Coordinates of C-alpha atoms in Angstrom, one line a residue:
M1214 CA 0.0 0.0 0.0
S1215 CA 1.2 3.5 -0.9
F1216 CA 0.2 6.5 -2.9
T1217 CA 0.9 8.4 -6.1
L1218 CA 0.8 12.1 -7.0
R1219 CA -2.3 13.5 -8.7
T1220 CA -1.8 17.3 -8.8
V1221 CA 0.5 20.1 -7.7
S1222 CA -1.3 23.5 -7.4
V1223 CA -0.5 27.1 -6.5
Y1224 CA -2.9 29.8 -5.4
S1225 CA -2.4 33.4 -6.1
F1226 CA -3.1 36.2 -3.6
G1227 CA -6.1 37.1 -5.8
G1228 CA -7.6 33.6 -5.4
E1229 CA -6.7 32.2 -8.8
C1230 CA -5.5 28.5 -9.0
R1231 CA -2.8 27.0 -11.3
T1232 CA -2.7 23.2 -11.4
V1233 CA -0.2 20.8 -12.9
D1234 CA -1.8 17.3 -13.4
F1235 CA 0.6 14.4 -12.7
S1236 CA -2.1 11.7 -12.4
G1237 CA -1.5 8.2 -13.7
S1238 CA 1.3 5.7 -13.5
G1239 CA 4.5 5.3 -15.4
L1240 CA 6.8 7.9 -16.8
R1241 CA 5.6 11.5 -16.4
I1242 CA 7.7 14.2 -18.0
L1243 CA 7.6 17.9 -17.3
T1244 CA 9.9 19.5 -19.9
G1245 CA 10.7 23.1 -20.6
R1246 CA 13.3 25.8 -20.5
A1247 CA 15.2 27.0 -17.5
K1248 CA 13.7 29.4 -14.8
T1249 CA 10.1 28.2 -15.4
G1250 CA 9.7 26.6 -11.9
K1251 CA 10.4 22.9 -12.7
S1252 CA 12.9 22.5 -10.0
S1253 CA 10.5 24.0 -7.4
I1254 CA 8.1 21.1 -7.9
I1255 CA 10.1 18.9 -5.5
D1256 CA 10.4 21.8 -2.9
I1257 CA 6.6 22.4 -3.1
I1258 CA 5.8 18.7 -2.6
D1259 CA 8.3 18.4 0.2
Y1260 CA 6.9 21.5 2.0
C1261 CA 3.3 20.2 1.6
F1262 CA 4.4 16.8 3.0
G1263 CA 5.4 18.4 6.3
R1264 CA 9.0 19.7 5.9
S1265 CA 9.8 22.2 8.7
E1266 CA 10.8 25.0 6.4
C1267 CA 9.9 26.1 2.9
Y1268 CA 12.8 25.8 0.5
V1269 CA 11.0 27.1 -2.6
A1270 CA 13.5 29.6 -4.1
E1271 CA 12.9 33.3 -3.5
G1272 CA 11.7 35.0 -6.7
V1273 CA 8.7 35.0 -8.9
I1274 CA 7.0 31.9 -7.2
R1275 CA 7.4 33.1 -3.6
R1276 CA 6.3 36.7 -4.5
N1277 CA 3.1 35.6 -6.3
V1278 CA 1.9 32.5 -4.5
S1279 CA -0.2 32.5 -1.3
W1280 CA -0.8 28.8 -0.9
F1281 CA 1.0 25.7 -2.2
A1282 CA -1.1 22.5 -2.6
V1283 CA -0.6 18.8 -3.4
E1284 CA -3.2 16.1 -4.1
I1285 CA -2.3 12.4 -3.7
E1286 CA -4.3 9.2 -4.1
S1287 CA -4.1 5.7 -2.8
G1288 CA -6.5 3.3 -4.5
N1289 CA -9.9 4.9 -4.2
D1290 CA -8.8 7.3 -1.5
R1291 CA -7.6 10.9 -2.1
L1292 CA -6.0 13.5 0.1
F1293 CA -5.6 17.2 -0.6
I1294 CA -3.0 19.1 1.3
A1295 CA -2.5 22.9 1.1
R1296 CA 0.1 24.9 3.0
R1297 CA 0.4 28.7 3.2
N1298 CA 3.4 30.3 1.6
P1299 CA 5.5 31.9 4.5
D1300 CA 5.7 35.6 4.7
A1301 CA 8.8 37.3 3.3
D1302 CA 10.5 37.5 6.7
A1303 CA 9.5 33.9 7.7
K1304 CA 10.8 30.4 6.8
T1305 CA 7.7 28.5 7.5
S1306 CA 4.0 28.7 8.1
S1307 CA 1.8 26.6 10.4
D1308 CA -1.3 27.2 8.3
I1309 CA -2.2 23.8 6.8
Y1310 CA -5.5 22.8 5.2
I1311 CA -6.4 19.1 4.4
R1312 CA -9.4 17.5 2.7
R1313 CA -9.9 13.8 2.2
G1314 CA -12.2 12.1 -0.3
H1315 CA -13.3 12.4 -3.9
Y1316 CA -14.5 15.9 -5.0
D1317 CA -15.4 17.2 -8.4
Q1318 CA -12.9 20.1 -8.2
L1319 CA -10.1 21.3 -6.0
P1320 CA -10.9 23.6 -3.1
L1321 CA -11.5 27.2 -3.8
Y1322 CA -9.2 29.9 -2.4
P1323 CA -11.7 30.9 0.4
D1324 CA -11.9 27.3 1.5
L1325 CA -8.2 27.3 2.5
Q1326 CA -8.4 27.7 6.2
K1327 CA -6.1 26.1 8.8
N1328 CA -7.5 22.8 10.1
T1329 CA -4.4 20.9 11.3
N1330 CA -0.8 21.3 12.3
I1331 CA 2.5 19.8 11.1
D1332 CA 2.5 16.9 13.6
G1333 CA -1.1 16.0 12.7
L1334 CA -0.2 16.3 9.0
I1335 CA 2.8 13.9 9.2
R1336 CA 0.8 11.4 11.2
L1337 CA -2.0 11.5 8.6
L1338 CA 0.4 11.1 5.7
T1339 CA 2.2 8.3 7.5
R1340 CA -1.0 6.3 7.9
F1341 CA -2.1 7.2 4.3
A1342 CA 1.1 5.7 3.0
G1343 CA 0.4 2.5 4.9
I1344 CA 3.3 2.9 7.3
A1345 CA 2.4 0.8 10.4
E1346 CA 3.6 1.1 14.0
N1347 CA 7.3 0.6 14.0
E1348 CA 10.4 1.3 16.0
H1349 CA 14.2 1.1 15.4
R1350 CA 16.3 0.5 18.5
P1351 CA 20.0 1.2 18.2
L1352 CA 22.1 -1.6 19.6
T1353 CA 25.0 0.8 20.4
G1354 CA 25.5 4.5 21.1
T1355 CA 23.2 6.9 23.0
R1356 CA 20.6 7.4 20.3
G1357 CA 17.0 6.9 21.3
P1358 CA 14.5 4.7 19.5
L1359 CA 13.3 6.0 16.1
Q1360 CA 9.9 5.5 14.5
A1361 CA 9.8 5.6 10.7
T1362 CA 7.3 8.1 9.2
L1363 CA 6.5 9.4 5.8
R1364 CA 9.3 12.0 6.2
H1365 CA 11.9 9.2 6.3
A1366 CA 10.4 7.5 3.2
L1367 CA 10.8 10.7 1.2
H1368 CA 14.6 10.4 1.3
L1369 CA 14.1 7.5 -1.1
C1370 CA 11.8 9.4 -3.5
F1371 CA 13.4 12.7 -4.4
Q1372 CA 16.5 13.6 -6.4
K1373 CA 17.0 17.4 -6.8
Q1374 CA 19.3 18.8 -9.4
D1375 CA 22.3 19.1 -7.1
E1376 CA 21.7 15.7 -5.5
I1377 CA 21.3 13.5 -8.6
A1378 CA 24.7 14.7 -9.9
S1379 CA 26.5 14.3 -6.5
R1380 CA 29.4 11.8 -6.1
D1381 CA 29.1 12.0 -2.3
R1382 CA 25.4 12.1 -1.6
L1383 CA 23.2 9.3 -2.9
F1384 CA 19.8 10.1 -1.2
H1385 CA 17.7 13.2 -0.8
R1386 CA 19.0 15.5 2.0
Q1387 CA 21.8 13.1 2.8
G1388 CA 24.0 16.1 3.5
D1389 CA 21.7 17.4 6.3
E1390 CA 22.6 16.8 9.9
F1391 CA 21.2 13.6 11.4
I1392 CA 19.6 12.6 8.1
P1393 CA 22.2 9.9 7.1
Q1394 CA 21.7 8.1 10.4
S1395 CA 17.9 8.2 10.1
I1396 CA 18.1 6.7 6.6
K1397 CA 20.2 3.9 7.9
D1398 CA 17.9 3.3 10.9
T1399 CA 14.6 3.2 8.9
F1400 CA 15.9 1.5 5.8
P1401 CA 15.4 -2.1 7.1
Y1402 CA 11.7 -1.4 7.8
F1403 CA 11.1 0.2 4.3
L1404 CA 13.0 -2.7 2.7
G1405 CA 10.8 -5.3 4.5
A1406 CA 13.5 -6.9 6.6
V1407 CA 11.4 -5.9 9.7
D1408 CA 7.8 -6.9 9.4
E1409 CA 4.9 -5.8 11.6
D1410 CA 5.0 -9.0 13.6
H1411 CA 8.5 -8.1 14.7
F1412 CA 7.2 -5.2 16.7
L1413 CA 4.6 -7.3 18.5
R1414 CA 7.4 -9.8 19.4
Q1415 CA 9.6 -6.8 20.4
N1416 CA 6.9 -5.7 22.8
E1417 CA 6.6 -9.1 24.3
L1418 CA 10.3 -9.2 24.7
D1419 CA 10.2 -5.8 26.5
D1420 CA 7.6 -7.0 28.9
A1421 CA 9.6 -10.2 29.6
K1422 CA 12.8 -8.2 30.2
L1423 CA 11.0 -5.9 32.5
Q1424 CA 9.6 -8.8 34.5
L1425 CA 13.1 -10.3 34.7
R1426 CA 14.6 -7.0 36.0
Q1427 CA 11.9 -6.8 38.6
L1428 CA 12.6 -10.3 39.8
E1429 CA 16.3 -9.6 39.9
T1430 CA 15.7 -6.4 41.8
N1431 CA 13.6 -8.3 44.3
K1432 CA 16.2 -10.9 44.7
A1433 CA 18.9 -8.3 45.3
A1434 CA 16.7 -6.7 47.9
L1435 CA 16.1 -10.0 49.7
Q1436 CA 19.8 -10.7 49.7
K1437 CA 20.6 -7.3 51.2
A1438 CA 17.8 -7.8 53.7
S1439 CA 19.2 -11.1 54.7
T1440 CA 22.7 -9.7 55.1
D1441 CA 21.5 -6.8 57.2
A1442 CA 18.9 -8.8 59.2
L1443 CA 20.8 -9.1 62.5
Q1444 CA 21.7 -5.4 62.5
R1445 CA 18.1 -4.5 61.9
F1446 CA 16.9 -6.9 64.6
R1447 CA 19.3 -5.4 67.1
R1448 CA 18.2 -1.9 66.2
F1449 CA 14.5 -2.7 66.6
L1450 CA 15.2 -4.5 69.9
I1451 CA 17.0 -1.4 71.2
D1452 CA 14.0 0.7 70.3
A1453 CA 11.6 -1.7 71.9
K1454 CA 13.7 -1.7 75.1
R1455 CA 13.8 2.0 75.1
V1456 CA 10.0 2.3 75.2
G1457 CA 9.5 -0.6 77.5
L1458 CA 8.1 -3.1 75.1
V1459 CA 11.0 -5.6 75.6
D1460 CA 12.7 -6.4 78.9
Q1461 CA 16.1 -4.8 79.3
S1462 CA 17.7 -8.1 80.1
F1463 CA 16.7 -9.8 76.8
E1464 CA 19.6 -10.6 74.5
T1465 CA 19.9 -13.0 71.5
T1466 CA 21.9 -13.6 68.4
D1467 CA 19.2 -15.8 66.8
N1468 CA 17.1 -14.0 64.2
N1469 CA 14.1 -16.3 64.8
A1470 CA 14.2 -15.6 68.5
A1471 CA 14.5 -11.9 68.0
L1472 CA 11.6 -12.0 65.5
A1473 CA 9.4 -13.9 68.0
E1474 CA 10.2 -11.4 70.7
L1475 CA 9.5 -8.4 68.5
G1476 CA 6.2 -10.1 67.5
R1477 CA 5.3 -10.5 71.2
A1478 CA 6.2 -6.9 71.9
I1479 CA 3.9 -5.4 69.2
S1480 CA 1.0 -7.6 70.3
Q1481 CA 0.8 -5.9 73.7
D1482 CA -2.1 -3.5 74.4
L1483 CA -1.0 0.0 74.3
Q1484 CA -2.6 2.7 76.5
S1485 CA -4.1 5.2 74.1
P1486 CA -3.3 8.8 74.9
S1487 CA -7.0 9.6 74.4
F1488 CA -7.9 7.8 77.7
L1489 CA -5.3 9.4 79.9
P1490 CA -6.7 12.1 82.3
S1491 CA -6.1 15.7 81.2
G1492 CA -5.2 18.2 83.9
S1493 CA -5.9 21.3 81.9
D1494 CA -9.5 21.8 83.2
L1495 CA -8.4 21.3 86.9
I1496 CA -5.5 23.7 86.4
Q1497 CA -7.7 26.3 84.9
R1498 CA -10.3 26.0 87.8
L1499 CA -7.6 26.3 90.5
E1500 CA -5.9 29.2 88.8
N1501 CA -9.3 31.1 88.7
E1502 CA -10.0 30.1 92.3
L1503 CA -6.5 31.3 93.4
K1504 CA -7.0 34.6 91.6
T1505 CA -10.4 35.2 93.4
L1506 CA -8.9 34.4 96.8
R1507 CA -6.1 36.8 96.3
E1508 CA -8.5 39.5 95.3
Q1509 CA -10.6 38.8 98.4
L1510 CA -7.4 38.9 100.6
I1511 CA -6.5 42.3 99.2
E1512 CA -10.0 43.6 99.8
T1513 CA -9.9 42.3 103.4
R1514 CA -6.6 43.9 104.1
N1515 CA -7.8 47.2 102.8
E1516 CA -10.8 47.0 105.2
I1517 CA -8.5 46.1 108.1
R1518 CA -6.3 49.1 107.3
A1519 CA -9.3 51.5 107.1
T1520 CA -10.9 50.2 110.4
T1521 CA -7.6 50.4 112.2
H1522 CA -7.1 54.0 111.0
F1523 CA -10.6 54.9 112.1
L1524 CA -10.2 53.3 115.5
R1525 CA -6.9 55.1 115.9
E1526 CA -8.5 58.5 115.1
Q1527 CA -11.4 57.8 117.5
T1528 CA -9.0 56.9 120.3
S1529 CA -7.0 60.1 119.8
F1530 CA -10.2 62.3 120.0
S1531 CA -11.5 60.5 123.1
R1532 CA -8.1 60.9 124.8
E1533 CA -7.9 64.6 124.0
A1534 CA -11.5 65.3 125.1
A1535 CA -11.1 63.3 128.3
E1536 CA -7.9 65.1 129.1
Q1537 CA -9.6 68.5 128.7
R1538 CA -12.5 67.5 130.9
A1539 CA -10.1 66.2 133.5
R1540 CA -8.3 69.5 133.6
L1541 CA -11.6 71.4 134.1
S1542 CA -12.7 69.0 136.7
S1543 CA -9.4 69.2 138.6
I1544 CA -9.9 73.0 139.3
G1545 CA -13.6 72.7 139.9
L1546 CA -14.7 74.7 136.9
Y1547 CA -16.6 71.9 135.3
S1548 CA -18.9 69.6 137.1
G1549 CA -20.1 67.7 134.3
K1550 CA -23.7 69.0 134.4
S1551 CA -25.6 72.3 134.0
D1552 CA -28.8 73.7 135.5
G1553 CA -29.7 75.6 132.5
E1554 CA -29.4 79.1 131.1
N1555 CA -29.6 81.0 134.4
T1556 CA -26.8 79.1 136.0
C1557 CA -23.1 79.9 135.5
P1558 CA -21.4 77.0 133.9
L1559 CA -18.2 77.7 135.9
C1560 CA -19.3 78.5 139.5
D1561 CA -22.9 77.2 139.5
S1562 CA -24.2 80.5 140.8
A1563 CA -27.6 81.9 139.8
L1564 CA -27.6 84.6 137.1
E1565 CA -30.0 87.5 137.3
A1566 CA -30.1 87.6 133.5
P1567 CA -29.0 84.9 131.1
L1568 CA -25.7 85.6 129.4
P1569 CA -25.2 84.6 125.7
G1570 CA -21.7 83.3 126.3
A1571 CA -22.9 81.2 129.2
L1572 CA -25.5 79.6 126.9
A1573 CA -23.0 78.7 124.2
L1574 CA -20.5 77.4 126.7
N1575 CA -23.1 75.1 128.3
T1576 CA -24.2 73.9 124.9
A1577 CA -20.6 73.1 124.0
L1578 CA -20.0 71.3 127.2
E1579 CA -23.1 69.2 126.8
Q1580 CA -22.1 68.3 123.2
L1581 CA -18.6 67.3 124.5
D1582 CA -20.3 64.9 127.0
R1583 CA -22.4 63.3 124.3
Q1584 CA -19.5 62.8 122.0
L1585 CA -17.4 61.3 124.7
D1586 CA -20.3 58.9 125.5
S1587 CA -20.8 58.1 121.8
V1588 CA -17.1 57.4 121.3
G1589 CA -17.0 55.2 124.3
A1590 CA -20.0 53.3 123.0
E1591 CA -18.6 52.7 119.4
S1592 CA -15.1 51.5 120.4
P1593 CA -16.1 48.0 121.3
H1594 CA -17.9 47.5 118.0
L1595 CA -14.9 48.7 116.0
Q1596 CA -12.6 46.4 117.9
Q1597 CA -15.0 43.4 117.1
R1598 CA -15.0 44.4 113.4
L1599 CA -11.3 44.6 113.4
D1600 CA -11.0 41.1 115.0
A1601 CA -13.4 39.6 112.5
L1602 CA -11.5 41.1 109.6
G1603 CA -8.2 39.7 111.0
K1604 CA -9.7 36.3 111.3
K1605 CA -11.0 36.4 107.7
G1606 CA -7.6 37.5 106.4
T1607 CA -5.9 34.6 108.2
E1608 CA -8.5 32.1 106.7
L1609 CA -7.9 33.5 103.2
Q1610 CA -4.2 33.2 103.5
Y1611 CA -4.6 29.6 104.6
T1612 CA -6.9 28.9 101.7
I1613 CA -4.6 30.6 99.3
V1614 CA -1.7 28.4 100.5
S1615 CA -3.8 25.3 100.2
T1616 CA -5.0 26.2 96.7
Q1617 CA -1.4 27.0 95.6
R1618 CA -0.3 23.6 96.8
N1619 CA -3.2 21.9 94.9
L1620 CA -2.3 23.9 91.8
E1621 CA 1.3 22.8 92.0
R1622 CA 0.2 19.1 92.4
A1623 CA -2.1 19.6 89.3
Y1624 CA 0.9 21.0 87.4
A1625 CA 2.9 18.0 88.4
D1626 CA 0.1 15.5 87.5
D1627 CA -0.3 17.2 84.1
E1628 CA 3.4 17.0 83.3
R1629 CA 3.4 13.3 84.3
A1630 CA 0.4 12.6 82.1
R1631 CA 2.0 14.4 79.2
R1632 CA 5.1 12.2 79.6
I1633 CA 2.9 9.2 79.7
R1634 CA 1.1 10.3 76.5
D1635 CA 4.4 11.0 74.8
Q1636 CA 5.6 7.5 75.8
V1637 CA 2.5 5.9 74.4
I1638 CA 2.9 7.8 71.2
E1639 CA 6.5 6.8 70.9
R1640 CA 5.6 3.2 71.6
A1641 CA 3.0 3.3 68.8
R1642 CA 5.7 4.6 66.4
V1643 CA 8.1 1.9 67.4
V1644 CA 5.4 -0.7 67.1
G1645 CA 4.5 0.6 63.6
R1646 CA 8.1 0.3 62.4
I1647 CA 8.6 -3.1 63.9
G1648 CA 5.3 -4.3 62.4
A1649 CA 6.3 -3.1 58.9
F1650 CA 9.7 -4.8 59.3
I1651 CA 8.0 -8.1 60.4
D1652 CA 5.6 -7.9 57.4
Q1653 CA 8.6 -7.4 55.1
T1654 CA 10.5 -10.3 56.7
N1655 CA 7.5 -12.6 56.5
G1656 CA 7.0 -11.6 52.9
S1657 CA 10.6 -12.3 52.0
N1658 CA 10.2 -15.7 53.6
E1659 CA 7.3 -16.4 51.2
E1660 CA 9.6 -15.5 48.2
N1661 CA 11.9 -18.4 48.8
D1662 CA 11.2 -19.7 45.2
I1663 CA 12.4 -16.4 43.6
D1664 CA 15.4 -18.2 42.0
A1665 CA 13.1 -20.5 40.2
Q1666 CA 11.0 -17.6 39.0
I1667 CA 14.1 -15.8 37.7
E1668 CA 15.2 -18.9 35.8
A1669 CA 11.8 -19.2 34.2
A1670 CA 11.9 -15.5 33.2
K1671 CA 15.4 -15.9 31.7
R1672 CA 14.2 -18.8 29.6
R1673 CA 11.3 -16.7 28.3
V1674 CA 13.5 -13.8 27.5
E1675 CA 15.9 -16.1 25.6
M1676 CA 13.0 -17.6 23.6
L1677 CA 11.6 -14.2 22.7
A1678 CA 15.0 -12.9 21.8
E1679 CA 15.5 -15.7 19.3
R1680 CA 12.3 -14.6 17.7
V1681 CA 13.4 -10.9 17.7
N1682 CA 16.8 -11.6 16.3
T1683 CA 18.7 -8.6 15.0
D1684 CA 21.2 -10.9 13.3
M1685 CA 18.3 -12.4 11.4
I1686 CA 17.2 -8.9 10.4
Q1687 CA 20.7 -8.0 9.2
E1688 CA 20.7 -11.3 7.2
K1689 CA 17.5 -10.3 5.6
V1690 CA 18.8 -6.8 4.7
Y1691 CA 21.9 -8.4 3.2
T1692 CA 19.8 -10.9 1.2
F1693 CA 17.4 -8.2 -0.1
L1694 CA 20.2 -5.9 -1.0
N1695 CA 21.8 -8.7 -3.1
L1696 CA 18.5 -9.1 -4.9
I1697 CA 18.3 -5.4 -5.5
A1698 CA 22.0 -5.4 -6.6
D1699 CA 21.0 -7.8 -9.5
K1700 CA 18.5 -5.1 -10.8
M1701 CA 21.1 -2.3 -10.3
T1702 CA 23.7 -4.3 -12.2
E1703 CA 21.1 -4.9 -15.0
Y1704 CA 20.2 -1.2 -15.2
A1705 CA 23.8 -0.1 -15.1
G1706 CA 24.6 -2.3 -18.0
E1707 CA 21.8 -0.7 -20.1
L1708 CA 23.2 2.7 -19.4
D1709 CA 26.7 1.5 -20.2
L1710 CA 28.1 3.1 -17.0
E1711 CA 31.7 2.8 -16.0
H1712 CA 32.5 -0.5 -14.1
A1713 CA 29.0 -1.8 -15.2
G1714 CA 30.7 -5.0 -16.2
G1715 CA 31.0 -6.0 -12.6
R1716 CA 28.4 -6.3 -9.9
I1717 CA 26.8 -3.0 -8.7
R1718 CA 25.4 -2.9 -5.2
L1719 CA 24.1 -0.5 -2.6
D1720 CA 26.2 -0.1 0.5
I1721 CA 23.6 1.0 3.1
T1722 CA 26.2 1.4 5.9
K1723 CA 28.0 4.1 3.9
L1724 CA 25.0 5.2 1.8
T1725 CA 26.8 4.9 -1.5
V1726 CA 27.0 2.7 -4.6
V1727 CA 29.8 0.2 -4.9
A1728 CA 31.1 -1.4 -8.1
E1729 CA 32.7 -4.7 -7.5
T1730 CA 35.6 -5.2 -9.8
V1731 CA 38.5 -7.6 -10.2
T1732 CA 40.7 -5.0 -8.5
G1733 CA 38.4 -4.6 -5.6
P1734 CA 35.3 -2.6 -4.6
I1735 CA 35.0 1.0 -6.0
S1736 CA 32.6 3.4 -4.3
L1737 CA 30.7 6.1 -6.1
N1738 CA 33.0 9.0 -5.0
R1739 CA 35.9 7.2 -6.7
I1740 CA 34.1 6.9 -10.0
G1741 CA 34.6 9.7 -12.4
S1742 CA 32.3 11.9 -14.6
G1743 CA 28.9 13.4 -14.0
E1744 CA 27.3 10.9 -16.4
N1745 CA 28.3 8.0 -14.1
W1746 CA 27.2 9.9 -10.9
I1747 CA 23.8 10.6 -12.4
G1748 CA 23.5 7.2 -13.9
Y1749 CA 24.2 5.4 -10.6
H1750 CA 21.7 7.6 -8.8
V1751 CA 19.0 6.7 -11.4
V1752 CA 20.0 3.0 -11.3
T1753 CA 19.8 2.9 -7.4
L1754 CA 16.4 4.6 -7.1
L1755 CA 14.8 2.6 -9.9
A1756 CA 16.1 -0.7 -8.5
L1757 CA 14.9 0.2 -5.0
H1758 CA 11.4 1.2 -6.1
H1759 CA 11.2 -1.9 -8.3
W1760 CA 11.7 -3.8 -5.0
F1761 CA 9.3 -1.6 -3.0
R1762 CA 6.5 -2.1 -5.4
A1763 CA 7.1 -5.8 -5.9
Q1764 CA 7.0 -6.3 -2.1
G1765 CA 4.2 -3.9 -1.4
R1766 CA 6.3 -1.8 0.9
P1767 CA 4.8 1.5 2.3
V1768 CA 7.1 3.8 0.4
P1769 CA 5.3 6.4 -1.8
G1770 CA 5.2 5.2 -5.4
I1771 CA 6.9 8.3 -6.6
V1772 CA 10.4 9.0 -7.8
I1773 CA 11.2 12.5 -9.0
F1774 CA 14.4 13.2 -11.0
D1775 CA 15.4 16.9 -11.5
Q1776 CA 17.6 17.5 -14.6
P1777 CA 18.9 13.9 -15.1
T1778 CA 20.4 14.9 -18.5
Q1779 CA 22.4 17.8 -17.1
A1780 CA 25.7 16.0 -17.8
H1781 CA 24.9 15.9 -21.5
Y1782 CA 22.3 18.7 -22.0
P1783 CA 23.1 21.7 -19.9
P1784 CA 20.6 24.6 -19.8
E1785 CA 22.7 26.9 -22.0
A1786 CA 22.5 24.3 -24.8
D1787 CA 18.7 24.3 -24.8
Q1788 CA 17.3 24.4 -28.3
A1789 CA 13.6 24.0 -27.6
G1790 CA 14.4 20.7 -26.1
R1791 CA 15.8 19.1 -29.2
V1792 CA 18.9 17.0 -28.8
D1793 CA 19.9 17.1 -32.5
G1794 CA 22.7 19.6 -31.7
L1795 CA 24.4 17.3 -29.2
Q1796 CA 27.4 15.3 -30.0
D1797 CA 26.6 11.7 -30.8
A1798 CA 27.9 10.3 -27.5
D1799 CA 25.8 12.8 -25.5
R1800 CA 22.8 12.2 -27.6
R1801 CA 23.1 8.5 -27.3
A1802 CA 23.5 8.8 -23.5
V1803 CA 20.4 11.0 -23.2
Y1804 CA 18.4 8.4 -25.2
R1805 CA 19.7 5.5 -23.1
L1806 CA 18.8 7.4 -19.9
F1807 CA 15.2 8.1 -21.0
E1808 CA 14.7 4.7 -22.5
L1809 CA 15.8 3.1 -19.2
M1810 CA 13.5 5.3 -17.2
H1811 CA 10.6 4.5 -19.6
Q1812 CA 11.4 0.8 -19.6
A1813 CA 11.8 0.6 -15.8
S1814 CA 8.6 2.5 -15.1
E1815 CA 6.7 0.2 -17.4
E1816 CA 8.3 -2.8 -15.7
I1817 CA 7.5 -1.6 -12.2
G1818 CA 3.9 -1.1 -13.4
H1819 CA 0.8 0.3 -11.8
G1820 CA 1.1 2.4 -8.7
F1821 CA 4.5 3.8 -9.6
Q1822 CA 5.2 7.2 -11.0
L1823 CA 8.6 8.3 -12.4
I1824 CA 8.4 12.1 -12.7
V1825 CA 11.2 13.7 -14.7
L1826 CA 11.8 17.5 -14.7
D1827 CA 14.1 18.2 -17.6
H1828 CA 15.0 20.4 -20.6
A1829 CA 15.4 17.7 -23.2
H1830 CA 12.6 16.7 -25.5
L1831 CA 13.0 13.5 -27.5
E1832 CA 11.0 13.0 -30.7
E1833 CA 9.7 9.5 -29.7
P1834 CA 6.1 8.5 -29.4
W1835 CA 6.5 7.1 -25.9
F1836 CA 8.3 10.3 -24.8
N1837 CA 5.5 12.5 -26.1
D1838 CA 2.9 10.3 -24.5
A1839 CA 4.7 10.8 -21.2
I1840 CA 4.8 14.6 -21.3
I1841 CA 2.3 16.2 -19.0
E1842 CA 3.2 19.9 -19.9
R1843 CA 5.7 21.8 -22.0
W1844 CA 7.0 25.0 -20.3
R1845 CA 8.3 27.0 -23.2
G1846 CA 7.6 30.5 -24.4
E1847 CA 5.4 32.1 -21.7
E1848 CA 4.3 28.7 -20.3
A1849 CA 5.6 28.2 -16.7
L1850 CA 4.4 27.3 -13.3
I1851 CA 3.3 30.9 -12.5
P1852 CA 1.0 32.3 -15.2
A1853 CA 2.3 35.5 -16.8
E1854 CA -0.9 37.5 -15.8
W1855 CA -0.1 36.8 -12.1
I1856 CA 3.3 38.4 -12.6
E1857 CA 1.9 41.4 -14.4
V1858 CA -0.6 42.0 -11.6
D1859 CA 2.3 41.8 -9.2

């Protein structure tokens, strides 16, 4: 399964479309003068097939084309691909339009809208060509696996003008970085030495190798675990002793005894921290109580201080008043009573008329007596109050001391509970680690047949490796290249190339042609003349595609040669394509070359196109039948009216 080329189209900025029809099998010739756009055909196809950059030469085409387009077909299926011409300051464009199926006409200019990207385009083209899932795995070096796509197949389809005449480069883009290695890596798949079943077997082998590596990793882990077992037992026993799970006096060098002791240790009931009493509530209550008691003590002391002060002031007044009364009494001026307003308060004699001063003095003396009596009456009550406050203060002090002691005990109990909780948590951690270790140890004991499993896995890997035999692939490549060499030798003889008398073969390791002679092998770069270089390129590509089509390989059924007659018919010798003016040797060489291409394309048959872009025009019926267009005069890829508008 593969595809052939139907059309190559270009769209102008005004919306006009110019199409070149390549449909059909066999030899397809596009002849014409120089600078008409023939050589750009390969670059347009390459760009539309997903090349990262557009290599269409700057000039008339790039200035007057907005979209490049290619239509291909595979059986009854068709695929149209259009890609926007990059702007003047750009190397590429991500605008890609695709349409699949049969249509009466090509898409119109307004229809060209981006609907995919480069990665999607390459995947689609790869499937359209029939390239199945594949993978090349280098046996040496640091290169990663490589999957063949349509981009790799195109190296075997195109021969640009400078490539077909090269003595050093045999395939398209062979001079670009990384391309030679990718040609070598994907060539066995395109050749058919690696079939699709190979990749299924390769996946089975990958799975088997992965399983083997896992088993070997497990075995290494078990061996290491066995070597470190005693040290690990000792470490866990030390941890168990530290948290009180194992008695301090326990000692052993027996792994089984240590394992049994650790199992017993982790089977103990652990006191959960959630059931331990919490002292936080009690501490809070005692702290609040202590604060209240201290406030009450301060209040009581303030009352004692105020009462004492008042009692002291009262005593001072009573003492002063009593002292004054005693002085008056001692001289007989004051008797302590009065007969009224008409009696002298000093001598008790009767007064004929009341005196104002005598009235005031009597009043003052009476008031003094009453105050002395009142002070005398209050003193016992104040003393009782003071005694009661003192007793209350003493009780508060005692209660504060008792509460303080209770608070200190609560602090101590809470700290002890915290230590117990921490110990229980630490025990739980140790038990968890020991439990995981015991599970691992028990699991490793169950894997005592791992050696048998590894041996079975190795036998399976060996069996699958025999089915995925790279040596067998190389033998197939060598065999197929020998068969292809037979066709190369036949074609080289028909072109009468130098060293064609010997065997001509393709050296895929060096990507060159080798002529086997009696003096030894001669590679292409040691063979002289442009005629031979071009001839061996033509011979190689035709022989390869003869094989590809015969074996139904997923390589596009397209070979494009650009200027294969350049060694005999240079552009400056162009005489409307006629070869009459050439020397006999050059004319015969041109005829031989086109006759071989015609013969080989007929031999390869349906599904193969040999597209030739050249100046020469032979006056042969089969040649004229193969011509698709003649670009002479004003005929070219870009219509003259487009350029005039520009």
